[in-house]
mmCIF file of C-alpha atoms in Angstrom:
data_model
loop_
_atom_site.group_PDB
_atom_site.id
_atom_site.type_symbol
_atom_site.label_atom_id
_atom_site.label_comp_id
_atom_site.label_asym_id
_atom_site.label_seq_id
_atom_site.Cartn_x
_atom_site.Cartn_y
_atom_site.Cartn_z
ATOM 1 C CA UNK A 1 -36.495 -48.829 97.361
ATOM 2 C CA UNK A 2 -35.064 -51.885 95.356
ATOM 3 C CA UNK A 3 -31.505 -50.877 94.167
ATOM 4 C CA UNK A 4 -32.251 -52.264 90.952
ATOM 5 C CA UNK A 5 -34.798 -50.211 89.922
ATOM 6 C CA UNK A 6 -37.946 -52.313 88.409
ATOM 7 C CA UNK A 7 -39.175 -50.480 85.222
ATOM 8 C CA UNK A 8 -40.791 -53.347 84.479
ATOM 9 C CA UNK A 9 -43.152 -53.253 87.919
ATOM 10 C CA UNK A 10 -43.409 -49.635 87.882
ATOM 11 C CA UNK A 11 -45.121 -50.255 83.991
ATOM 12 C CA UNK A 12 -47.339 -52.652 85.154
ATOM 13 C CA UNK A 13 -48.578 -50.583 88.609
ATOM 14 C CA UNK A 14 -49.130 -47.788 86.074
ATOM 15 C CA UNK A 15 -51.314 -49.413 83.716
ATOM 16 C CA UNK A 16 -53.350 -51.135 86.581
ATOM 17 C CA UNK A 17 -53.940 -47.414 88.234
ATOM 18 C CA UNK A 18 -55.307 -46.449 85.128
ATOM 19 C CA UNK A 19 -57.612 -48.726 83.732
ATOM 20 C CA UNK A 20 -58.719 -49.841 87.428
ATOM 21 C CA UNK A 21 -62.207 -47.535 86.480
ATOM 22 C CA UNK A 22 -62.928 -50.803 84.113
ATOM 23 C CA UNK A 23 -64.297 -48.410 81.498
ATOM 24 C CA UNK A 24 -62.502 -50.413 78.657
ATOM 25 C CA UNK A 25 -64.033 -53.290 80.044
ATOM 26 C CA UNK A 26 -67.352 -51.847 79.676
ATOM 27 C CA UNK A 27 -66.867 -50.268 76.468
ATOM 28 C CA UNK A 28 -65.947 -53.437 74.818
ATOM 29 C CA UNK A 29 -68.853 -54.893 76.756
ATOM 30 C CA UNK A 30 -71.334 -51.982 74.924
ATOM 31 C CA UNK A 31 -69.084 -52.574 71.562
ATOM 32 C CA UNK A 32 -69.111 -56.139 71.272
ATOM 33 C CA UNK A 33 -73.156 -56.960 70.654
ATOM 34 C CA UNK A 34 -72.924 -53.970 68.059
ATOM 35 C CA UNK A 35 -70.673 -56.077 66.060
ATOM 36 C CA UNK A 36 -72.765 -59.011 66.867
ATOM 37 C CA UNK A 37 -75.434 -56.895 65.513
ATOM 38 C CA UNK A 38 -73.547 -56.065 62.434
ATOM 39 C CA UNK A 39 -72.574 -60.204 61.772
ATOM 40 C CA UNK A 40 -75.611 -61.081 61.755
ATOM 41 C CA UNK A 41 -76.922 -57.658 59.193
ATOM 42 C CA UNK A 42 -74.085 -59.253 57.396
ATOM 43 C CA UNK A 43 -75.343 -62.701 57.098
ATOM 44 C CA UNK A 44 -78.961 -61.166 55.664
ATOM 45 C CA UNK A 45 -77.073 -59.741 53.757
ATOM 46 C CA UNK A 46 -75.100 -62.564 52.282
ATOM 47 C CA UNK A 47 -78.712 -64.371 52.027
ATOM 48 C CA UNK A 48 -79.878 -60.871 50.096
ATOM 49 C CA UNK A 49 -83.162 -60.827 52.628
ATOM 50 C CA UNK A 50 -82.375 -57.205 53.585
ATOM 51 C CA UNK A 51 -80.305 -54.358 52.699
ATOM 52 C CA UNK A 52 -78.298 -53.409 55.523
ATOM 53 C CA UNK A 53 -75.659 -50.660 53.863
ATOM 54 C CA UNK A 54 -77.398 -47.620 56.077
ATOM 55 C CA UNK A 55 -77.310 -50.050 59.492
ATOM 56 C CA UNK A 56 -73.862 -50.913 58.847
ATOM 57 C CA UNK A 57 -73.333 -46.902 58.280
ATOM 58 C CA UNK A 58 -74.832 -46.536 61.544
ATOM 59 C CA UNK A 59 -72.627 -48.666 63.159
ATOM 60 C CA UNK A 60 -69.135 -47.175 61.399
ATOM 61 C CA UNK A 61 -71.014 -43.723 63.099
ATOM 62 C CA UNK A 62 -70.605 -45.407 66.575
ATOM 63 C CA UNK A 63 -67.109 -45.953 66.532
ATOM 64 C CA UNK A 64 -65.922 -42.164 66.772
ATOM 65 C CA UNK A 65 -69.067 -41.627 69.285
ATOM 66 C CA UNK A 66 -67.667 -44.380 71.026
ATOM 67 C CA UNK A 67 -64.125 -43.161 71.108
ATOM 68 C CA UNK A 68 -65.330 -39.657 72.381
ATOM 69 C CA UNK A 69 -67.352 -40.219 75.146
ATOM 70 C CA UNK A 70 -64.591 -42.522 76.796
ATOM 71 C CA UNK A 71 -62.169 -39.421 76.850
ATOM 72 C CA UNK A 72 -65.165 -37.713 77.976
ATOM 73 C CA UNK A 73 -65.794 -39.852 80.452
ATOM 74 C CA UNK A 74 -62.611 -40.014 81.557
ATOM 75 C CA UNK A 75 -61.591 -36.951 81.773
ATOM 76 C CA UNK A 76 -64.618 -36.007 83.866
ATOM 77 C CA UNK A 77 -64.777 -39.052 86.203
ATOM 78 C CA UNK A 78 -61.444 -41.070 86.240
ATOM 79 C CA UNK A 79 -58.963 -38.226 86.178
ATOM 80 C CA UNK A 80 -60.068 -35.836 88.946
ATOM 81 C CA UNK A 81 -59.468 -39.149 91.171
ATOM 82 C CA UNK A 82 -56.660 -40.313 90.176
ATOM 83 C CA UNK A 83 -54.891 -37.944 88.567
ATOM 84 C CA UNK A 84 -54.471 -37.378 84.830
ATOM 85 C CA UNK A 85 -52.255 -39.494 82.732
ATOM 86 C CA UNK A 86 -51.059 -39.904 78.922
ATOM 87 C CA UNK A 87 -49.929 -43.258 77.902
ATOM 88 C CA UNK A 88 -47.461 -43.571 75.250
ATOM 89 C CA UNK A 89 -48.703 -43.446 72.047
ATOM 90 C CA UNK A 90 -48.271 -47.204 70.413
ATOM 91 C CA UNK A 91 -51.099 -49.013 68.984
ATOM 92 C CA UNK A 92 -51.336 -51.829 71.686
ATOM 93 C CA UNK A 93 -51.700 -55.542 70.006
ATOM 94 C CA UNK A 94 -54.289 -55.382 71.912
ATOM 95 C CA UNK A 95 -56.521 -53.441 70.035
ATOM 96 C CA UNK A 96 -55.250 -55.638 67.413
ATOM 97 C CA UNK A 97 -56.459 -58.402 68.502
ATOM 98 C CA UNK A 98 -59.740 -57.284 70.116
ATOM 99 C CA UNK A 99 -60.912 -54.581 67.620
ATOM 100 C CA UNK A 100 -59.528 -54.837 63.961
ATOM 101 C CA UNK A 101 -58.619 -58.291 63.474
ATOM 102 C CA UNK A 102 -62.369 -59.236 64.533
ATOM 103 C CA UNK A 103 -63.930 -55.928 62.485
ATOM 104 C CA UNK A 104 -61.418 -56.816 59.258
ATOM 105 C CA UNK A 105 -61.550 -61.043 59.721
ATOM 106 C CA UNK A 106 -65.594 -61.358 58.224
ATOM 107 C CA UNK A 107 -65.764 -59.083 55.305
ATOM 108 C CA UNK A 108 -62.269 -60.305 54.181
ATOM 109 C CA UNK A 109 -63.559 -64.043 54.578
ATOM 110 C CA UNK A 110 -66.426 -63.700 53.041
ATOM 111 C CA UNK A 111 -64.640 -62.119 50.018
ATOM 112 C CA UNK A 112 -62.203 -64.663 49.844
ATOM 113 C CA UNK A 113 -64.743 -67.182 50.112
ATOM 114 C CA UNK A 114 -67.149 -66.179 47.484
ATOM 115 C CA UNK A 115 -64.307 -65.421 44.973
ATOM 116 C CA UNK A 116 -62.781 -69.279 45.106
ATOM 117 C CA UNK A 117 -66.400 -71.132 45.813
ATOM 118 C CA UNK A 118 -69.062 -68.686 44.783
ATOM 119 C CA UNK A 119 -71.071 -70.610 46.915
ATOM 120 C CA UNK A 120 -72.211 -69.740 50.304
ATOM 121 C CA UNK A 121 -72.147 -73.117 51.697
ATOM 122 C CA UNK A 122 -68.311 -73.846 52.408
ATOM 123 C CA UNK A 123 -69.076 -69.663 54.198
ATOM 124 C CA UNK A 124 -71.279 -71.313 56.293
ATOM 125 C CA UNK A 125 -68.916 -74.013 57.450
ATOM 126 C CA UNK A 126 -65.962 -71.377 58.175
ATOM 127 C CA UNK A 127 -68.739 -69.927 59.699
ATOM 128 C CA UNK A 128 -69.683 -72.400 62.003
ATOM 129 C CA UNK A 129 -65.821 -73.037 63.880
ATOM 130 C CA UNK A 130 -65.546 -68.977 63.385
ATOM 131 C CA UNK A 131 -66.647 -68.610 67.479
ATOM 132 C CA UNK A 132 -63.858 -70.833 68.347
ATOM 133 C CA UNK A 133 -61.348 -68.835 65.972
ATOM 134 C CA UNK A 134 -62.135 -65.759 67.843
ATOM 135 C CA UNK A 135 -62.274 -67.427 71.234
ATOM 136 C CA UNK A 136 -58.453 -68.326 70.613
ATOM 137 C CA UNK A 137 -57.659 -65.079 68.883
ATOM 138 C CA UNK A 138 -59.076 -63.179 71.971
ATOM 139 C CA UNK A 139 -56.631 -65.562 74.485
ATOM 140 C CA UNK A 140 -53.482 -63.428 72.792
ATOM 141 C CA UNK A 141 -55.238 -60.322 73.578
ATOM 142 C CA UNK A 142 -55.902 -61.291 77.684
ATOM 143 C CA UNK A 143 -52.078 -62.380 77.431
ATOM 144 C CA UNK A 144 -51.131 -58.945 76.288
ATOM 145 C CA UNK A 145 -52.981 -57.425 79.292
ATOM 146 C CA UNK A 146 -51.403 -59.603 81.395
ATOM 147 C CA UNK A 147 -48.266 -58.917 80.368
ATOM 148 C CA UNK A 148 -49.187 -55.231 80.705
ATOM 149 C CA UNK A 149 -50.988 -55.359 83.734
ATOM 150 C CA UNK A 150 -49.785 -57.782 85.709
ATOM 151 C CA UNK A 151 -53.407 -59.044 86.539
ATOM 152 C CA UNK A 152 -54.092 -62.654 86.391
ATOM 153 C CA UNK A 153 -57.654 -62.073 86.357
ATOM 154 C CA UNK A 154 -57.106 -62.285 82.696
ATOM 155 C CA UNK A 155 -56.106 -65.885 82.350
ATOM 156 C CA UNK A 156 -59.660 -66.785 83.699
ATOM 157 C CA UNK A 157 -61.360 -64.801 80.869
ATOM 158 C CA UNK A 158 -59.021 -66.319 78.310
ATOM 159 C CA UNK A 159 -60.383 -69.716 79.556
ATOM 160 C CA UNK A 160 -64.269 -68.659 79.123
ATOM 161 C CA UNK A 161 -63.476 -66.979 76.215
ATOM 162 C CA UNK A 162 -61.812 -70.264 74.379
ATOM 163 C CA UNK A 163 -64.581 -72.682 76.760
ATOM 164 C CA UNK A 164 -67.238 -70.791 75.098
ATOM 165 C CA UNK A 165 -65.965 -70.265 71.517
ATOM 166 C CA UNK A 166 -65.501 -74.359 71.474
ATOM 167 C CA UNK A 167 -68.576 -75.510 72.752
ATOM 168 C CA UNK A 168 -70.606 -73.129 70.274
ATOM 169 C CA UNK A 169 -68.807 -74.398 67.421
ATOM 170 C CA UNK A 170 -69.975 -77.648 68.478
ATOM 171 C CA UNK A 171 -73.349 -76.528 67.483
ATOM 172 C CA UNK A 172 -74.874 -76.216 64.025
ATOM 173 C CA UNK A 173 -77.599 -73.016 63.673
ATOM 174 C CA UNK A 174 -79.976 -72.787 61.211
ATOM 175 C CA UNK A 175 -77.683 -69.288 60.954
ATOM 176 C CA UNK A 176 -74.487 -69.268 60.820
ATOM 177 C CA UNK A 177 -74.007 -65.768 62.391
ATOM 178 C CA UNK A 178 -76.675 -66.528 65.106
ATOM 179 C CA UNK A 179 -73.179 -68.791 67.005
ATOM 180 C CA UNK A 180 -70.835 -66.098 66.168
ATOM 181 C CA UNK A 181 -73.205 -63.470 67.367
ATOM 182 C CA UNK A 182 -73.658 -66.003 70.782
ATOM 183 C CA UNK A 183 -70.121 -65.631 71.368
ATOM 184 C CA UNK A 184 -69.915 -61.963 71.050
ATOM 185 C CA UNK A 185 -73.093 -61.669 73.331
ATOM 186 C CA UNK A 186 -71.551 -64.308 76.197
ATOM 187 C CA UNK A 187 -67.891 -62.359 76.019
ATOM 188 C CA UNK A 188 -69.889 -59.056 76.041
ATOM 189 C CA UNK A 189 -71.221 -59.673 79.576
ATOM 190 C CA UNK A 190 -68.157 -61.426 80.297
ATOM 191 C CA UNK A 191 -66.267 -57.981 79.747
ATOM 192 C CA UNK A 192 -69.726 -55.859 81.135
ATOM 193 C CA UNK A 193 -69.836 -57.751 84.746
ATOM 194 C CA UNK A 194 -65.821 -57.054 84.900
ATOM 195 C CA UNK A 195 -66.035 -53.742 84.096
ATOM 196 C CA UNK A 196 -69.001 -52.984 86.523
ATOM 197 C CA UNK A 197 -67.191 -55.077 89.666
ATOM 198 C CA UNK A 198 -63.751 -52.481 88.581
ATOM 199 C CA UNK A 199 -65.846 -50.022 88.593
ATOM 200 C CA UNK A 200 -67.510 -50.242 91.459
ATOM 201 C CA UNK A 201 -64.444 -51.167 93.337
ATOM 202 C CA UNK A 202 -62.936 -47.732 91.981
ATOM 203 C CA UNK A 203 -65.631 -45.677 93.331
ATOM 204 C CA UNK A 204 -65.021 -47.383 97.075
ATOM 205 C CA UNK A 205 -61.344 -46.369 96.679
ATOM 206 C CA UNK A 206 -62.167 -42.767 95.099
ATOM 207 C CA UNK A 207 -65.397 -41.627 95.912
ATOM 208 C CA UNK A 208 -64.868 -37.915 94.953
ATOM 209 C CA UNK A 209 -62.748 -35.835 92.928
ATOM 210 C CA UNK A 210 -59.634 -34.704 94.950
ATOM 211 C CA UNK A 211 -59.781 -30.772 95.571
ATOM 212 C CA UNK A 212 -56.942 -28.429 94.799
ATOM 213 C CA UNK A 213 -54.352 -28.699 97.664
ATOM 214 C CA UNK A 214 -55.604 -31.940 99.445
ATOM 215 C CA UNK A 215 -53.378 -34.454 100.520
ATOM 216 C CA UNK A 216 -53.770 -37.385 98.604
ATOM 217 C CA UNK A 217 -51.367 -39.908 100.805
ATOM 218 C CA UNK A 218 -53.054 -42.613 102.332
ATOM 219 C CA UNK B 1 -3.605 -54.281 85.788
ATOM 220 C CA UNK B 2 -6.341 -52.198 86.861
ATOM 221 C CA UNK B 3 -9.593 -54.448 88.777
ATOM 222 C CA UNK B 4 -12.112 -54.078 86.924
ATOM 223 C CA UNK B 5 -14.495 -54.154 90.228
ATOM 224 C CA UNK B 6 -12.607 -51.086 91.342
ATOM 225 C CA UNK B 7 -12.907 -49.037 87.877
ATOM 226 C CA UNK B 8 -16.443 -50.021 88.360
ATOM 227 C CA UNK B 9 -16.701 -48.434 91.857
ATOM 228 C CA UNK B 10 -14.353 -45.710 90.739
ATOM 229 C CA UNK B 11 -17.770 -44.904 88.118
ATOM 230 C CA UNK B 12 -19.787 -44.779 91.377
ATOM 231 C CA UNK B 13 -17.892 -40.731 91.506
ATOM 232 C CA UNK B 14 -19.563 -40.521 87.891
ATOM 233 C CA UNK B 15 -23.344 -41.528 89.027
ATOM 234 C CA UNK B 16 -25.757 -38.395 88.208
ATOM 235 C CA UNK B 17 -26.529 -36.754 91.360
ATOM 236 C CA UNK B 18 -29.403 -35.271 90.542
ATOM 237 C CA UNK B 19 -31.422 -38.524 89.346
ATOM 238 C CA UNK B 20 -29.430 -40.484 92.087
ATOM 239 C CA UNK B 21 -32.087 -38.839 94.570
ATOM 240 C CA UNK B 22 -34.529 -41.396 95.705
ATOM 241 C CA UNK B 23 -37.638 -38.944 95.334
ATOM 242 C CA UNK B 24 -36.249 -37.775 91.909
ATOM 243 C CA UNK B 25 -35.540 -41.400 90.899
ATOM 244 C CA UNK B 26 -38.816 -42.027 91.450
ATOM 245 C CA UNK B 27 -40.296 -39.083 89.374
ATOM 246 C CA UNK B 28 -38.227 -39.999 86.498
ATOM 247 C CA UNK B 29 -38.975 -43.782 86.560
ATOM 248 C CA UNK B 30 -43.135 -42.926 86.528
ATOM 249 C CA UNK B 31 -42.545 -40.454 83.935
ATOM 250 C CA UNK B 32 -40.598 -42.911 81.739
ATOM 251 C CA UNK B 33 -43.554 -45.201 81.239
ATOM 252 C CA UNK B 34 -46.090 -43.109 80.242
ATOM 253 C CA UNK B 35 -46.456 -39.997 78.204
ATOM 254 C CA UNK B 36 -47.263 -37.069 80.422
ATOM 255 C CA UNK B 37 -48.975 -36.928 83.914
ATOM 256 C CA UNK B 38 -50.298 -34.180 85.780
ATOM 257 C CA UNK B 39 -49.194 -33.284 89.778
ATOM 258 C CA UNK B 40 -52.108 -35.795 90.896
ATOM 259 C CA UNK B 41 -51.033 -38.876 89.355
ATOM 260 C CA UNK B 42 -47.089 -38.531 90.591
ATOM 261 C CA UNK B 43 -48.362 -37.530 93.821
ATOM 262 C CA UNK B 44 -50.359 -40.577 94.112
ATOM 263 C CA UNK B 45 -47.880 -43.187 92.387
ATOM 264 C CA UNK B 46 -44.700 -41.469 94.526
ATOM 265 C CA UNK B 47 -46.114 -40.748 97.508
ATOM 266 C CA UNK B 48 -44.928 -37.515 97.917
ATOM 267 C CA UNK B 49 -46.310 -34.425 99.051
ATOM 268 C CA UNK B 50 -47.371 -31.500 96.883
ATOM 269 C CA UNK B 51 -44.522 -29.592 98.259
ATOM 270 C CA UNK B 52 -42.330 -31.768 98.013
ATOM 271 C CA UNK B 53 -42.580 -33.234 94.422
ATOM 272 C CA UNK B 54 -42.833 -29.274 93.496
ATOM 273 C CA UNK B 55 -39.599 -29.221 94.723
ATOM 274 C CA UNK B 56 -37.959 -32.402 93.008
ATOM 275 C CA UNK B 57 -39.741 -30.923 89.711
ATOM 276 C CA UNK B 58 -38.030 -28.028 89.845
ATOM 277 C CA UNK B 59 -34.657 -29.625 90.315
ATOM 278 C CA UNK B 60 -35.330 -32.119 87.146
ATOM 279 C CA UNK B 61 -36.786 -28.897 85.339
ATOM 280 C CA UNK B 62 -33.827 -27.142 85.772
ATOM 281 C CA UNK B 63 -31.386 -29.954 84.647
ATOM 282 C CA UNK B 64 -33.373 -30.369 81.064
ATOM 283 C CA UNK B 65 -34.543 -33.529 82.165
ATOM 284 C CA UNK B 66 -38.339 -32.615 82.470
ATOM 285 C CA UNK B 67 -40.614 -30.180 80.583
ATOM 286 C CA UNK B 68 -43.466 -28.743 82.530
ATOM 287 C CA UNK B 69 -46.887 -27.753 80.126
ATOM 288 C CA UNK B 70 -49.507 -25.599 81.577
ATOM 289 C CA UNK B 71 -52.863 -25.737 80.006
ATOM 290 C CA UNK B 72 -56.823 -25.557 80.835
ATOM 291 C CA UNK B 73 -59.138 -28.271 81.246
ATOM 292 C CA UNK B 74 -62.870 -27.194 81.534
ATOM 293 C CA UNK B 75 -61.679 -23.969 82.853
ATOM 294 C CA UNK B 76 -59.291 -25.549 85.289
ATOM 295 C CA UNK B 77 -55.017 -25.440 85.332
ATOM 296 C CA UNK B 78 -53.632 -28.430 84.610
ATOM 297 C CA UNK B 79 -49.569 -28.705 84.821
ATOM 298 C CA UNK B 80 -48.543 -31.629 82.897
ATOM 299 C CA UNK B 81 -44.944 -33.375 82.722
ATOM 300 C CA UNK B 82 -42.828 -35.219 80.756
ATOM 301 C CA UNK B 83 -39.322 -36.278 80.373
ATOM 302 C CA UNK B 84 -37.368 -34.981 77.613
ATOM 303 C CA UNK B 85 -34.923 -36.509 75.046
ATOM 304 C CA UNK B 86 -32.128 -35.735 77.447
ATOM 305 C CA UNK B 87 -34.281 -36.514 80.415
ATOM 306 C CA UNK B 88 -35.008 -40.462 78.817
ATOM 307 C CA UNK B 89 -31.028 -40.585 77.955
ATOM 308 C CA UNK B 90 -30.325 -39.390 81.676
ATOM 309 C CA UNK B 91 -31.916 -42.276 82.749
ATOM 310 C CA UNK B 92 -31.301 -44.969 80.747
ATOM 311 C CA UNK B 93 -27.651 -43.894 81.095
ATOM 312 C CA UNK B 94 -28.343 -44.281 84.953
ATOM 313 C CA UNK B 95 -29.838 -47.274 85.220
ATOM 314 C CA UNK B 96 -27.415 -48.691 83.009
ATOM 315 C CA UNK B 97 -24.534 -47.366 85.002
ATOM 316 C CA UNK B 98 -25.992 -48.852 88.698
ATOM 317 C CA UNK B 99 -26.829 -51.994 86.576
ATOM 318 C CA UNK B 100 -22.925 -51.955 85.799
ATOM 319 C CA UNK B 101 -21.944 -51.304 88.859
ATOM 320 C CA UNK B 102 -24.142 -53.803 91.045
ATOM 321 C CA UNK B 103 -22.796 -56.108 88.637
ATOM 322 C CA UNK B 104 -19.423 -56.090 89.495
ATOM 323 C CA UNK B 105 -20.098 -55.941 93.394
ATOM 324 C CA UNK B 106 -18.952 -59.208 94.979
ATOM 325 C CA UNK B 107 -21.943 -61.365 96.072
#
């Protein structure tokens, strides 16, 4: 062992051993075209086709459903392999950047927007460079797990993400969700074929739960 | 005048023995990054045997440094630790005190 004693390292190997099931992968694959889903409810709704209040209900029901059945999940596949772990209890940036600044950024802009213009079309230009916002916003997030896990992996998603957030803001849709909900769709199977190619890789290295008293050193 | 490279080995005398143990070290570095773990996940991470780590637990237990929580999961005993307040300021005393003291080493 190193005399000086690599917290640091030690972090970083922990956090890889724990999310190396890619189930947060795949549950922001699964969560990401429900908010695509929900921008483009929104943008009916901003056009007053539909009425979307119960839909959007729906979706705000997802989010605990969601939350559950990864701790399920976990706790049933990931942990009896492993071992069971608690990380520290901070709200990562992370989430920040990948959950509430995307769930919080549309209704707020479209707020703001209304109340200055009160007219829809300067929306629809935000609107239309809003894929390449996120794109960016989402790089901070894949620097954050690369700071965390040491996986440069990341970097590579950072560039699709920003790659495909710019090139769809490039194009003008006859709705201006329909590019935002593009971008949500592309980084959703983005984070979905990650997930599945950690997850499969974790059920090579662990294919069954270890039993009471078995050596677990390889 | 005193060297300060010798007070600084002097301090070596001072080092906590019972964290100064490789295996132990070990224990209490995992456990400082996370929250709690269960027997499984140290195991895995330190390499050590179930015997072994029960061992090193027991030690840390003793000196305040970790707590050990037994509870059920889907019918199941799960032993969980964590360090302590005095456990974390064991440590970071530690690693503070080796930092000093590799510092003043001649190169």
């Amino acid at each position: 062992m190193s005399p000086r004693l690599d917290v640091k390292h030690i972090e970083q190997k922990v956090y890889r051993e724990i999310e190396q099931d890619g189930l947060t992968e795949l549950y922001l694959g699964i969560f990401y075209p429900f908010y695509a889903s929900v921008c483009l409810m929104l943008y009916n709704y901003l056009g007053l086709s539909i009425r979307p209040s119960s839909k959007i209900s729906l979706f705000i029901v997802f989010i605990p459903i969601f939350i559950f059945s990864y701790k399920f999940i976990r706790e049933r596949f990931t942990y009896p392999r492993i071992g069971y772990v608690e990380k520290k209890i901070i709200i990562p940036p992370s989430f920040l950047y990948a959950v509430v600044f995307p769930i919080a950024f549309f209704p707020l802009l479209a707020a703001i927007a209304l109340l200055i213009w009160r007219t829809a079309g300067f929306l629809h230009a935000i609107l239309q460079w809003t894929p390449a916002f996120f794109g960016i916003l989402l790089v901070f997030w894949f620097q954050d797990m690369v700071k965390k896990s040491g996986i440069k992996m990341y970097y590579l998603l950072a560039l699709i993400s920003v790659l495909s957030g710019l090139i769809i803001s490039l194009f003008k849709f006859p709705n201006s969700m329909l590019g935002i909900a593009i971008y949500w769709y592309i980084m959703s199977g983005v984070f979905l074929l990650y997930g599945l190619i950690k997850l499969v890789r974790f059920i090579y290295k662990y294919p069954r739960p270890v039993k009471e008293g078995e050596s677990v050193n390889e | 005048m005193n060297d300060p490279g010798n007070e600084a080995l002097q301090s070596v005398v001072d080092i906590d023995r019972i964290i100064h143990e490789p295996a132990r070290l070990l224990i209490l570095a995992y456990l400082s990054v996370v929250d709690k773990s269960d027997y499984l996940f140290l195991m895995r991470q330190t390499g050590l045997t179930q015997g072994n780590l029960s061992s090193h637990i027991s030690k840390l237990e003793q000196a305040g440094y970790i707590k050990v929580e037994k509870e059920f999961q889907d019918k199941k005993p799960r032993t969980l630790l964590s360090l302590t307040q005095s456990g974390k300021q064991a440590f970071q005393q530690y690693r503070d005190k080796m930092q000093q003291i590799l510092d003043s080493l001649p190169t």
